[in-house]
Short mmCIF file of C-alpha atoms (C1' of nucleotides) in Angstrom, two decimals:
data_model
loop_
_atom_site.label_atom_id
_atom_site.label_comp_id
_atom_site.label_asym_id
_atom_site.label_seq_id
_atom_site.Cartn_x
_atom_site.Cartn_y
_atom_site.Cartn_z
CA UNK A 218 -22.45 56.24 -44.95
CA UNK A 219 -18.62 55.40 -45.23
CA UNK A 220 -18.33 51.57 -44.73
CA UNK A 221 -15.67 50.82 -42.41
CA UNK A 222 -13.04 48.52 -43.96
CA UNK A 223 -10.22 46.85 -42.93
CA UNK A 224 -6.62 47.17 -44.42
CA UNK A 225 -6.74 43.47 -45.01
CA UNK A 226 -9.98 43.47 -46.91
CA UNK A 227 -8.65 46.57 -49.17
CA UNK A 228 -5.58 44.44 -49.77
CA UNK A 229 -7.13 41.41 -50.48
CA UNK A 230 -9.71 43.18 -52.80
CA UNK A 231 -6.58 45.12 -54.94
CA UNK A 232 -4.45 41.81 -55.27
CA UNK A 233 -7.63 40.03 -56.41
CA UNK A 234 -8.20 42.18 -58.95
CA UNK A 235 -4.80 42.88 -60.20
CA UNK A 236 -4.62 39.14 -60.87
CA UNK A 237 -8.26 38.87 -62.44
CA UNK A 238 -6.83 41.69 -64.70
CA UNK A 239 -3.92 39.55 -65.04
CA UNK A 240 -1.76 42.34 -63.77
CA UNK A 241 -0.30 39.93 -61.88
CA UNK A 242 -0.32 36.95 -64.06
CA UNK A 243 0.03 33.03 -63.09
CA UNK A 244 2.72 31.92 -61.63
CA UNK A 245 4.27 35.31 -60.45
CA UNK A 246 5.88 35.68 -56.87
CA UNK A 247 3.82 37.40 -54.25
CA UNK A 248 6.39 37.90 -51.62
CA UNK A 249 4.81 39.69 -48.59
CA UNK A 250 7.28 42.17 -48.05
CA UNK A 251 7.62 43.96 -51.53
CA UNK A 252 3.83 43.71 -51.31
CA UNK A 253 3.61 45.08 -48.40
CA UNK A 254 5.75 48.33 -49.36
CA UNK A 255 4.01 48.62 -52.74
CA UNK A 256 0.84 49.41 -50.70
CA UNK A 257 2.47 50.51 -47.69
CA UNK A 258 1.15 48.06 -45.17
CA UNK A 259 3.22 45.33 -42.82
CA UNK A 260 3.50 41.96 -43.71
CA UNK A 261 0.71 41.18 -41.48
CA UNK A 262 -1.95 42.22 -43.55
CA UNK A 263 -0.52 40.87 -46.64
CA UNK A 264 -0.18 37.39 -45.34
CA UNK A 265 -4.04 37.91 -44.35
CA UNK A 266 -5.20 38.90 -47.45
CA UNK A 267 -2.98 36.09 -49.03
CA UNK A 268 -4.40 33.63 -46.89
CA UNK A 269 -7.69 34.28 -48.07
CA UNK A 270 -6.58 34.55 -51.88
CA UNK A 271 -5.35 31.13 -50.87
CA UNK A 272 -9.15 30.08 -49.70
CA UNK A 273 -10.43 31.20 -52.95
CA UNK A 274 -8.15 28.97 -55.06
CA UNK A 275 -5.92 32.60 -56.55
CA UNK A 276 -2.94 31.69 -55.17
CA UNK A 277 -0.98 29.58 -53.99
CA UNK A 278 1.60 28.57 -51.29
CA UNK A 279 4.38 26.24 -50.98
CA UNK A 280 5.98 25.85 -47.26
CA UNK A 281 8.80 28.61 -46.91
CA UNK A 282 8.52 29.19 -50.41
CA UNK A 283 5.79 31.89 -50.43
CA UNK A 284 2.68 32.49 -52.43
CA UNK A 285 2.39 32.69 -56.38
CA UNK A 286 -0.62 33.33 -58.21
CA UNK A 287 -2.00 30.44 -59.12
CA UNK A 288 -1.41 28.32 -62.09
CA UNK A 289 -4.26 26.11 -62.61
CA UNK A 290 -4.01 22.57 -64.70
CA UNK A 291 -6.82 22.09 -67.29
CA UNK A 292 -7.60 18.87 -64.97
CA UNK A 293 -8.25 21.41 -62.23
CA UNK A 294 -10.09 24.06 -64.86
CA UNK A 295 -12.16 21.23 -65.47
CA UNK A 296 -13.26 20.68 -61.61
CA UNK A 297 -13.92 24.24 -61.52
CA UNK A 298 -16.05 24.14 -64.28
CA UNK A 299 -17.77 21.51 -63.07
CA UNK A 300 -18.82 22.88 -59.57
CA UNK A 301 -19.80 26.02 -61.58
CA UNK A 302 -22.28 24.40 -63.90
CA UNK A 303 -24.26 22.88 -60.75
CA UNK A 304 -24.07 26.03 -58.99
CA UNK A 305 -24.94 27.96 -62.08
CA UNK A 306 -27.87 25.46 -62.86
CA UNK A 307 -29.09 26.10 -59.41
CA UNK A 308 -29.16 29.85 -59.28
CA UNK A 309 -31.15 29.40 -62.55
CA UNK A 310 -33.72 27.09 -61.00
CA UNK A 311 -34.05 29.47 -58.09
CA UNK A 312 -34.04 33.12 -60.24
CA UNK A 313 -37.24 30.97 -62.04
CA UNK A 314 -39.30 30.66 -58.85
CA UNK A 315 -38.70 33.74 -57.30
CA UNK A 316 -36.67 36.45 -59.10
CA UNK A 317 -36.92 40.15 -57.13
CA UNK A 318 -38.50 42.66 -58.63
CA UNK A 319 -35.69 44.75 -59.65
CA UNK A 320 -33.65 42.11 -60.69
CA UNK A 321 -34.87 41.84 -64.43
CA UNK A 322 -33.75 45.76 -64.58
CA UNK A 323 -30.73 44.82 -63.10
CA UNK A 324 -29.64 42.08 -65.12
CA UNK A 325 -30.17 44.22 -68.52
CA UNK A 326 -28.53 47.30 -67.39
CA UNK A 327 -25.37 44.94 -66.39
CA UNK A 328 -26.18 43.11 -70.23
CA UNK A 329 -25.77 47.13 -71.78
CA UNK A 330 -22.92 48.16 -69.80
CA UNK A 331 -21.38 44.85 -71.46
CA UNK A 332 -22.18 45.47 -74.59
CA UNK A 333 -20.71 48.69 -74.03
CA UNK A 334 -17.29 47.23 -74.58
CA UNK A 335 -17.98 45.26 -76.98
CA UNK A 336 -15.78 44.26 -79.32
CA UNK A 337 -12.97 45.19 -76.72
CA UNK A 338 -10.95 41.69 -75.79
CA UNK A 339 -9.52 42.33 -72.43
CA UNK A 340 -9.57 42.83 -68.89
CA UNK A 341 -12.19 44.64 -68.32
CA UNK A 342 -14.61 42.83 -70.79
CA UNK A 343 -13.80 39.61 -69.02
CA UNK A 344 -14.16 40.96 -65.28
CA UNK A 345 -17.87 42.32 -66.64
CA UNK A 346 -18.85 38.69 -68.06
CA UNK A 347 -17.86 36.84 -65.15
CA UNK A 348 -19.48 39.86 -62.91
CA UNK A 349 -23.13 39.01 -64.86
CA UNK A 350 -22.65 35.47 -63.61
CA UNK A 351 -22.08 37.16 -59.93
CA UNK A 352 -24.95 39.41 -60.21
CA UNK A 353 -27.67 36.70 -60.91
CA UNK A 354 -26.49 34.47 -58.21
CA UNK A 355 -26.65 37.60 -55.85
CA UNK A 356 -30.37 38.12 -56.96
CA UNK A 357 -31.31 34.42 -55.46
CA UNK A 358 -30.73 36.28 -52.06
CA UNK A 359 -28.64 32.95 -51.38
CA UNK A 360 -25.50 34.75 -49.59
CA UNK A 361 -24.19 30.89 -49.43
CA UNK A 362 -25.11 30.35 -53.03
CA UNK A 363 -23.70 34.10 -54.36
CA UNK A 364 -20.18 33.58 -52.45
CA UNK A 365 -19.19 30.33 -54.41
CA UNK A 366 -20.61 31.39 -57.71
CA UNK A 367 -18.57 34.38 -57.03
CA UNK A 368 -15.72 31.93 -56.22
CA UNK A 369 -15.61 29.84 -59.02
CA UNK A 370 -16.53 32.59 -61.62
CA UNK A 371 -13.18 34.38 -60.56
CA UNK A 372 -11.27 31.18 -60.64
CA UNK A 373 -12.75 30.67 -64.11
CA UNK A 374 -11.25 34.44 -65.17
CA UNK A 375 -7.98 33.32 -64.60
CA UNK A 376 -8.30 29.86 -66.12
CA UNK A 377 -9.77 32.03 -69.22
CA UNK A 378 -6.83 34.50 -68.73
CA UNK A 379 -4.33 31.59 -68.99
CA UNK A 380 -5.82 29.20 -71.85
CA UNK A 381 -8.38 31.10 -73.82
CA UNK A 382 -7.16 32.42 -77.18
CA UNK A 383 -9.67 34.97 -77.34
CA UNK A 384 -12.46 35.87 -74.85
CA UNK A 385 -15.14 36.10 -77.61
CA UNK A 386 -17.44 38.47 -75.71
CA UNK A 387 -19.74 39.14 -78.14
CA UNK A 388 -21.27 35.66 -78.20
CA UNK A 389 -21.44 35.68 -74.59
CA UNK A 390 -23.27 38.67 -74.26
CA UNK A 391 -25.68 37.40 -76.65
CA UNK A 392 -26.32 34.49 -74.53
CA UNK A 393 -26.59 36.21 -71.22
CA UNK A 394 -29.51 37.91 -72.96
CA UNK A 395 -31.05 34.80 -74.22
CA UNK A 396 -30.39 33.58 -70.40
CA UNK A 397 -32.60 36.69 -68.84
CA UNK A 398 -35.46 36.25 -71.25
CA UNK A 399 -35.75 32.46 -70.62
CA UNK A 400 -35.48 32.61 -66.93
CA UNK A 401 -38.24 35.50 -67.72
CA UNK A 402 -40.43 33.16 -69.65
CA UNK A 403 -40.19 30.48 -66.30
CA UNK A 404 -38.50 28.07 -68.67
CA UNK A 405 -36.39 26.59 -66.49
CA UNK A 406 -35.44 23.78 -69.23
CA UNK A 407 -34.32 26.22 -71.53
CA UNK A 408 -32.41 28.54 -69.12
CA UNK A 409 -30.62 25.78 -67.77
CA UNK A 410 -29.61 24.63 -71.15
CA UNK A 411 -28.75 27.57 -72.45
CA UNK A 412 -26.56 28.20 -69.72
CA UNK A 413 -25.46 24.88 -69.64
CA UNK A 414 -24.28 25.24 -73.44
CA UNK A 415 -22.96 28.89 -72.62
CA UNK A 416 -20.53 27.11 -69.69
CA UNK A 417 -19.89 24.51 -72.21
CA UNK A 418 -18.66 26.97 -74.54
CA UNK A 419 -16.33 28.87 -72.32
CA UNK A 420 -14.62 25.69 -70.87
CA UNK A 421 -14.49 24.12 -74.90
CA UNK A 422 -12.92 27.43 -75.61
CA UNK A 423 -10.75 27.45 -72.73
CA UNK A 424 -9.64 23.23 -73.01
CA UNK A 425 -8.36 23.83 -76.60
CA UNK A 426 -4.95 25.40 -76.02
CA UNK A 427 -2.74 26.71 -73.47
CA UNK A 428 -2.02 30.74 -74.23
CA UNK A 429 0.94 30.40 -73.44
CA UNK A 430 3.61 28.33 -71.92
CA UNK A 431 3.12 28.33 -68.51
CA UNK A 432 6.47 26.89 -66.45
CA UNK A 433 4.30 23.90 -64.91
CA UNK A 434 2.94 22.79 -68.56
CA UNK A 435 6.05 22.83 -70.10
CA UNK A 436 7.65 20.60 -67.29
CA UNK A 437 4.37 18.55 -67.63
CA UNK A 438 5.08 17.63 -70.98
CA UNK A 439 9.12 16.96 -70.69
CA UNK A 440 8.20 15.28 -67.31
CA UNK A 441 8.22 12.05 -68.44
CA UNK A 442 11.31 12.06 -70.20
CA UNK A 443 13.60 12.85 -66.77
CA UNK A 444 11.55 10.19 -64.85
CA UNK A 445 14.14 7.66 -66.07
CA UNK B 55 6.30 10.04 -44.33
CA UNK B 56 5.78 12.72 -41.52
CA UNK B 57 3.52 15.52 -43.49
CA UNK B 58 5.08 18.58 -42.27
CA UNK B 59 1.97 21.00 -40.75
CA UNK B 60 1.76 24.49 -39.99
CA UNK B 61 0.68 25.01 -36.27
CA UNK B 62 -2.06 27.44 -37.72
CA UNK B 63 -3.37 23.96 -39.82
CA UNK B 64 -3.65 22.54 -36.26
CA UNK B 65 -5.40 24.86 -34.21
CA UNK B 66 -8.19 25.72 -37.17
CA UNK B 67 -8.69 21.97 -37.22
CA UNK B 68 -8.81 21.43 -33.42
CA UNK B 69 -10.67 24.35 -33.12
CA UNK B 70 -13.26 23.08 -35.83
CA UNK B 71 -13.47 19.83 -34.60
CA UNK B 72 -14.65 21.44 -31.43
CA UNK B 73 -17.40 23.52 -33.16
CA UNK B 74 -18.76 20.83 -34.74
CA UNK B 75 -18.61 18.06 -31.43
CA UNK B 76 -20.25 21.63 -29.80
CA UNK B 77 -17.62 21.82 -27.25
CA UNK B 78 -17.74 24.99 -28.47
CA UNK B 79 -21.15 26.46 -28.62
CA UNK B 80 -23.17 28.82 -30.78
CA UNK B 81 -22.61 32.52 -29.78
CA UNK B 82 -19.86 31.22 -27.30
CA UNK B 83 -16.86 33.90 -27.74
CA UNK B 84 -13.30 33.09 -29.17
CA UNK B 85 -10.90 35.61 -27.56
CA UNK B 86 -7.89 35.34 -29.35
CA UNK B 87 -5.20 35.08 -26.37
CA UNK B 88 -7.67 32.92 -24.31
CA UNK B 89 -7.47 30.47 -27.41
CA UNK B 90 -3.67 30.68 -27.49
CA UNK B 91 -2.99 30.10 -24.05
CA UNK B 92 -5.04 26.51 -24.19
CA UNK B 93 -3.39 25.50 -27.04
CA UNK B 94 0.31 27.27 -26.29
CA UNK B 95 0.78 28.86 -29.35
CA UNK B 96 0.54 33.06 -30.03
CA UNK B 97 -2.59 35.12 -30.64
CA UNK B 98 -0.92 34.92 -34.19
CA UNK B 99 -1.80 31.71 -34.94
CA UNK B 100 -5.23 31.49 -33.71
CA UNK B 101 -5.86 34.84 -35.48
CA UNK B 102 -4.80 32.91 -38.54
CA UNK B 103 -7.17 30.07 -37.88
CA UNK B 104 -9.98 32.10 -37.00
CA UNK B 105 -9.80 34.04 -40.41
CA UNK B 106 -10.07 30.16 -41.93
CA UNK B 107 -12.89 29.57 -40.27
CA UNK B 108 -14.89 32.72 -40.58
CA UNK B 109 -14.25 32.02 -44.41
CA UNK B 110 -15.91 28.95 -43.52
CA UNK B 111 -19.12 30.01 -42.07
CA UNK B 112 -18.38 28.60 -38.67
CA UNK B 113 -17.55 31.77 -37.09
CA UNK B 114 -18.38 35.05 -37.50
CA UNK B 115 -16.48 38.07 -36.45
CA UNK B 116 -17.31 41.64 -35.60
CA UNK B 117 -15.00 44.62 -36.11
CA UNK B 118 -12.91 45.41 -32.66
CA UNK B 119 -15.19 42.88 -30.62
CA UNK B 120 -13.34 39.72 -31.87
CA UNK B 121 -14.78 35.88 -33.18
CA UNK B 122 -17.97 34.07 -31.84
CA UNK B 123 -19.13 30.49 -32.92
CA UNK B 124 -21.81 31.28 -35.45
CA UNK B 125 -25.39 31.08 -34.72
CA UNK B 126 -26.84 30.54 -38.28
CA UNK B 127 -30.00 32.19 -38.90
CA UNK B 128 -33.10 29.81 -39.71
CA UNK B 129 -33.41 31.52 -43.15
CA UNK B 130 -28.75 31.09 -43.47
CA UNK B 131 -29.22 27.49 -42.64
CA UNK B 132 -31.90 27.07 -45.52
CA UNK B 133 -29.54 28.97 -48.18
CA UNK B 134 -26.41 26.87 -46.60
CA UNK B 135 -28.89 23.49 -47.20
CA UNK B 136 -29.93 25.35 -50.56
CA UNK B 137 -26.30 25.30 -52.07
CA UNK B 138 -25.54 22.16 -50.19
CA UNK B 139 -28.30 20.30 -52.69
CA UNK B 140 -27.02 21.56 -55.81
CA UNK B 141 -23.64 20.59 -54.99
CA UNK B 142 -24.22 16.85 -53.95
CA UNK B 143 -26.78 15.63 -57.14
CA UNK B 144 -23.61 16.76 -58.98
CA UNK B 145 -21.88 14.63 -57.21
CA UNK B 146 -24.06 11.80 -57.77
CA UNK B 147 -24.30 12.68 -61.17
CA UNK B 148 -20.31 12.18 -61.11
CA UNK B 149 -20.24 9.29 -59.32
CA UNK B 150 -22.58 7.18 -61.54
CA UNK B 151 -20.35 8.39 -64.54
CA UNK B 152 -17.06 7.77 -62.82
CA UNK B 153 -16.93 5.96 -59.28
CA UNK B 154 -13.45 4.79 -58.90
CA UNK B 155 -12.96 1.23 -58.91
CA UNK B 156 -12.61 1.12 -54.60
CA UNK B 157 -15.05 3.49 -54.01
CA UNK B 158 -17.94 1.42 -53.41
CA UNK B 159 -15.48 -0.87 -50.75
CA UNK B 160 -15.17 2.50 -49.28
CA UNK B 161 -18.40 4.24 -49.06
CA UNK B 162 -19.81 0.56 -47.63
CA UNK B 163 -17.13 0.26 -45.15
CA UNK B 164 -18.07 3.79 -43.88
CA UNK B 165 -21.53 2.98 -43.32
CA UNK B 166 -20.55 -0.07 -41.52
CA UNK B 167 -19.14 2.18 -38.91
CA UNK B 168 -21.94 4.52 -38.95
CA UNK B 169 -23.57 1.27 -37.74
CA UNK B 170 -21.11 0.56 -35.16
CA UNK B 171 -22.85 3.87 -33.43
CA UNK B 172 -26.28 3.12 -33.91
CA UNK B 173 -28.69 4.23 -31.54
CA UNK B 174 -26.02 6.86 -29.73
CA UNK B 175 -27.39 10.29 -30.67
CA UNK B 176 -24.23 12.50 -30.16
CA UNK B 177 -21.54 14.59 -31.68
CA UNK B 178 -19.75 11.16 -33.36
CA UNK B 179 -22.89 10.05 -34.87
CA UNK B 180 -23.56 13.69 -36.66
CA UNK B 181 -19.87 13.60 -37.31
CA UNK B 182 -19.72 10.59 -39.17
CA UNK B 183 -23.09 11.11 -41.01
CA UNK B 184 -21.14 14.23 -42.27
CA UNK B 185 -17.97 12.66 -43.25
CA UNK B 186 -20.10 9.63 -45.61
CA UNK B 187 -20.90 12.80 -47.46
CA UNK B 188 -17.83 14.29 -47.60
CA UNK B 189 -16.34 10.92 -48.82
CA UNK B 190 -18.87 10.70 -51.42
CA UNK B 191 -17.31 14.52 -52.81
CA UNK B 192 -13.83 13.37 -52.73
CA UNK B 193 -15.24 10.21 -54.84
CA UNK B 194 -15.76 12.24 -57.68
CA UNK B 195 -11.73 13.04 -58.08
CA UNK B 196 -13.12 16.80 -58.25
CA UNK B 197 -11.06 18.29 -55.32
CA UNK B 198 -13.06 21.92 -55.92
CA UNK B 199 -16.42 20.09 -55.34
CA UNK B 200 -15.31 18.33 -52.35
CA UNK B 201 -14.09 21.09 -50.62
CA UNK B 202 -17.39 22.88 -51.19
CA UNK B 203 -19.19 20.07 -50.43
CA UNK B 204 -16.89 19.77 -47.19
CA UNK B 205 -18.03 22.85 -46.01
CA UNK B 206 -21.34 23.28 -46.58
CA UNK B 207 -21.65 19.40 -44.60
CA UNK B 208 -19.67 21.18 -41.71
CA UNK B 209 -22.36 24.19 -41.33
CA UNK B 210 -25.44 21.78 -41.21
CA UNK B 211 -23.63 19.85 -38.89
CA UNK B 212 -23.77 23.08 -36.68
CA UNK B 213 -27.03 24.09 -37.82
CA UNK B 214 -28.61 20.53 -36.88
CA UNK B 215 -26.50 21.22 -33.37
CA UNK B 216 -28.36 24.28 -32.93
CA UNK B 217 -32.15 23.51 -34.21
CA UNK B 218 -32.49 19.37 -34.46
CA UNK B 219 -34.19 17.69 -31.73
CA UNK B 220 -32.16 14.34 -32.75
CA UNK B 221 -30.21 13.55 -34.96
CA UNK B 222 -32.37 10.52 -36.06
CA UNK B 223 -29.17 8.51 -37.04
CA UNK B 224 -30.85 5.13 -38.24
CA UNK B 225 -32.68 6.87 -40.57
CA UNK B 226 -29.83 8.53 -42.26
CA UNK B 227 -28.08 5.24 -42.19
CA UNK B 228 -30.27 3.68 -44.35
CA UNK B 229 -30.47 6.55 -46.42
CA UNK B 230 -26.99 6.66 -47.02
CA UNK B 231 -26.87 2.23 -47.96
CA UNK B 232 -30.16 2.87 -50.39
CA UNK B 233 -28.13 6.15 -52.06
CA UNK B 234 -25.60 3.77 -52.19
CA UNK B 235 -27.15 1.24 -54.28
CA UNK B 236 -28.83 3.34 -56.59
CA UNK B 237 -25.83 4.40 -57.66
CA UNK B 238 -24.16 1.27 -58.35
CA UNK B 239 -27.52 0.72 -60.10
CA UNK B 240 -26.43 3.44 -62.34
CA UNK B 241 -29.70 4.93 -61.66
CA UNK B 242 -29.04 8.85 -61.46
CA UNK B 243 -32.95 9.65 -61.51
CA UNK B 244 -33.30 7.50 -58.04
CA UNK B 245 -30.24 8.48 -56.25
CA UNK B 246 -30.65 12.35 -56.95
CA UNK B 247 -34.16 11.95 -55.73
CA UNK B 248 -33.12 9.76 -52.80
CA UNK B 249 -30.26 12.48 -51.92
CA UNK B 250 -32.84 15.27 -52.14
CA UNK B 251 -35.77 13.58 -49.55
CA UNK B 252 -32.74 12.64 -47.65
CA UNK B 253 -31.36 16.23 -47.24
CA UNK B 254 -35.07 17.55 -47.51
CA UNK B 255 -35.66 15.42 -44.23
CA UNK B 256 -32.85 16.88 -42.39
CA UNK B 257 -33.66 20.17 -43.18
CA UNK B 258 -37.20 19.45 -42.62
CA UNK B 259 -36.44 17.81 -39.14
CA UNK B 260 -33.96 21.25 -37.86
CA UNK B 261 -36.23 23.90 -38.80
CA UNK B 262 -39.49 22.43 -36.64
CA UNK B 263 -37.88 23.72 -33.21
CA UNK B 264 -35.00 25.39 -32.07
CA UNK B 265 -33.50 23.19 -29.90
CA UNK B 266 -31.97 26.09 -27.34
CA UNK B 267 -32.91 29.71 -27.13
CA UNK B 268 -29.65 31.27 -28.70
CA UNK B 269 -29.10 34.89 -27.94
CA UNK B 270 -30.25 35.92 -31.11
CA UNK B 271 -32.91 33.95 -31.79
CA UNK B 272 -34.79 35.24 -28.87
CA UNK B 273 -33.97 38.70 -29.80
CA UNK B 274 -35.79 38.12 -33.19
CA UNK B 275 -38.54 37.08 -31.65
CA UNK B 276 -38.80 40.51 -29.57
CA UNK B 277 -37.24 42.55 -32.31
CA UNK B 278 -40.80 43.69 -33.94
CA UNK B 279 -41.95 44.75 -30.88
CA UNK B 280 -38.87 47.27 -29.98
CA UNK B 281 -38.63 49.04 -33.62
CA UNK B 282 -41.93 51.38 -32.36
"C1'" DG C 236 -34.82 57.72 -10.62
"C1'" DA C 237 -33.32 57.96 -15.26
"C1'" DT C 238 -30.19 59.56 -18.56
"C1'" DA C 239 -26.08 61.63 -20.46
"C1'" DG C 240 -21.30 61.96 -20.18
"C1'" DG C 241 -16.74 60.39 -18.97
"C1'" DT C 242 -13.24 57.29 -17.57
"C1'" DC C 243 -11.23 52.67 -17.58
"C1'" DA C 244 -10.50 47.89 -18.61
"C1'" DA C 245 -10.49 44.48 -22.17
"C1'" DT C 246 -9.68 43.06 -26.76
"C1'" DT C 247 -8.60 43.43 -31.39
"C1'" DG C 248 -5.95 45.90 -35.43
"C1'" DG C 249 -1.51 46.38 -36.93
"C1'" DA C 250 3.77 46.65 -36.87
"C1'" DT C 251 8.09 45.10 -35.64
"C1'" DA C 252 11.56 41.71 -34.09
"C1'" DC C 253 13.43 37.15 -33.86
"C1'" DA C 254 13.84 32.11 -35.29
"C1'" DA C 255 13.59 28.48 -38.67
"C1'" DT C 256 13.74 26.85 -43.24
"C1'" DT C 257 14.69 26.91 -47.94
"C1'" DT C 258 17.26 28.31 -52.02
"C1'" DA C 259 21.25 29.74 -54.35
"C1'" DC C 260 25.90 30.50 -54.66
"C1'" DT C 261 30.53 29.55 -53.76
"C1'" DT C 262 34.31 26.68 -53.00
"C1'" DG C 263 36.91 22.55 -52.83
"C1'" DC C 264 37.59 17.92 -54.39
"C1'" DC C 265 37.57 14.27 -57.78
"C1'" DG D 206 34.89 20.25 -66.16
"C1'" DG D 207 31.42 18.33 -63.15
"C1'" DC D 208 29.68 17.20 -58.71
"C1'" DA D 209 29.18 17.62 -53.71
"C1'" DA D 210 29.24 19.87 -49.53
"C1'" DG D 211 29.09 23.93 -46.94
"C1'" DT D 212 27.83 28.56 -46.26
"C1'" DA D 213 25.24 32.83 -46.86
"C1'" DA D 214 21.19 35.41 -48.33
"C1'" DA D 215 16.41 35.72 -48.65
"C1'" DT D 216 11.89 34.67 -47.21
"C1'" DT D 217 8.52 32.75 -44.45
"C1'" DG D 218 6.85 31.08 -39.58
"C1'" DT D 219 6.04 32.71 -35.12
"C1'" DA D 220 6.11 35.70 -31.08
"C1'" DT D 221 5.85 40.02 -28.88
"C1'" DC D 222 4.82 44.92 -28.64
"C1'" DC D 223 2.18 49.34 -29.24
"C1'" DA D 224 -2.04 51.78 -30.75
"C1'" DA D 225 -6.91 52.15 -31.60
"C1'" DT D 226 -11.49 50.90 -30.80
"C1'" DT D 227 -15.16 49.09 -28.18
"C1'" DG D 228 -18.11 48.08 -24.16
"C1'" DA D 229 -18.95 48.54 -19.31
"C1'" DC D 230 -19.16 50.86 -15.21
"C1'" DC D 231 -19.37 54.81 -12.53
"C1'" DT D 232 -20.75 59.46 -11.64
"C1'" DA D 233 -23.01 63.76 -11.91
"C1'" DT D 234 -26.86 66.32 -13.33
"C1'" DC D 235 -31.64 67.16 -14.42
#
DNA sequence: GATAGGTCAATTGGATACAATTTACTTGCC
DNA sequence: GGCAAGTAAATTGTATCCAATTGACCTATC
């Protein structure tokens, strides 16, 4: 059964990828036509797909200026990582009362194919944490619920890709176990904390320095001096 | 200071203003030229808005048939009420911690004009029941949460358009003065319970009755009896 | 009379063409 | 040498055009 698929979605799916991966990394141009040649499509569906990067808080676009990845602040990393927690904390409370059958099988296969890489800093080892996160919010069988975790994971990727030093997957693996066997358990205090601590973690990790010098944080910090 | 807007900003809010008032009904089709021609702008623009609001929730679209006004699904508008909890006790957890110094002028003055409606059951009164809401998310200075927040009080506004009897406004009213106070109280235990009987009731009060036969409602009802 | 097949109208999917706006560079003046 | 204005290039904003898909209606056959 071949799923029909748009251009646009296919577009949309490969640009938010390539800037999850940090192919594309913050701040870069994303003019529509060389994007459009690169994959061979018109403009149309590039402003489409950008449109809805734009939705999801990827990119960003300035009036006849064009798109860029997006660049978030650590003020704005820290609104995202708000929203996630309560989301997060939710999907917990809701995996507690009624978790599918499959889903425990589910979970620890995605847990294995993490540890997998292990040891591996990169791209794919962060796209595989955030895509646990995805998964459990998925098995509430909220679609509502699953779409904005989804959101605010990837959003959290790139916030990770800009300011963490090092993605430390090994103690996040660890926790999403300790996560699955708590939620098994119907602890729903526990679970919540622990993910609550594991969030905590990534955004302390994250809110401790910039990776590198992004254009808007240097003018941040020289800002003040020009505003004469 | 004349804020520059794209004509696509203006037809996706015009058009969602319409959604919500129900000028535009449930299931009612959105041909993309028929749009343009009303509003004088290109089948561009609307197609631009329509993506928007399909992100949204408010419309759904089917491959080569074109955009209808959603008809949420009993068991949608539970998951969209679902997410919508989560999201506002965080932001009355916020706004205990950090309710900026006018917000309380604010919040008050909108519920003085929620009075001003009293008794009127109609799209204003569901309208600005929504917006005290979506005032309390922008409250929080967390522009992520708001904007979730924003949307998930947009689709119950549809939802209680499609299943709610009436809208019950003086209820909500004083639910939304006693929420009020409890937070100023600094009591988070109160106003997260007083948030969740006050969403519980509306969600309680749409899923009793549908209050039209939509299209697809009906044909869930026969559904069982056709798959022989 | 019901059903299968075919044709046709309607509508979206996508591409191209034109207009408007912004940026960057050049040039002239102080 | 620096600054300002003007001009040109590049890029987006918008409109129009062609192709592909879908649904409906009509017809012929069993």
């Amino acid at each position: 059964m071949t799923e029909k698929t748009t251009l646009t979605d296919a577009v949309h799916q490969l640009l938010r990828r390539a800037i999850i991966e940090q192919a594309l990394k913050p701040g870069m141009r994303l003019p529509e036509d060389t994007v459009g040649e690169q994959f061979g499509v018109s403009r149309t569906i590039v402003r489409h797909a950008l449109v809805r990067l734009e939705n999801e808080g990827l990119v960003v676009t300035r009036r006849n200026r064009g798109a860029f990845v997006a660049e978030p602040s650590l003020e704005e990393a820290k609104h995202v990582f708000e929203a996630r927690r309560a989301l997060e904390v939710e999907v917990i409370r809701l995996l507690v009362e009624r978790m599918p059958s499959s889903g425990y099988d589910q979970l620890e296969a995605h847990v294995r194919s993490e540890q997998s890489v292990k040891g591996k800093d990169g791209p794919v080892s962060i796209r595989l944490a955030g895509e646990f996160h995805i998964l459990m919010a998925e098995l509430t069988g909220n679609a509502v619920l699953a779409r904005y975790v989804s959101e605010v994971v990837l959003r959290c990727s790139l916030i990770m890709a800009m300011y963490a030093k090092s993605h430390s997957s090994e103690c996040a693996v660890d926790e999403h176990s300790q996560i699955i066997v708590a939620i098994r358990d119907g602890d729903v205090r526990r679970a919540t904390s622990l993910m609550d601590h594991h969030l905590g973690a990534v955004a302390g990790r994250a809110e401790l320095e910039p990776k590198q010098d992004s254009v808007s944080s240097i003018l941040s910090r020289y800002g003040k001096e020009l505003a004469s």
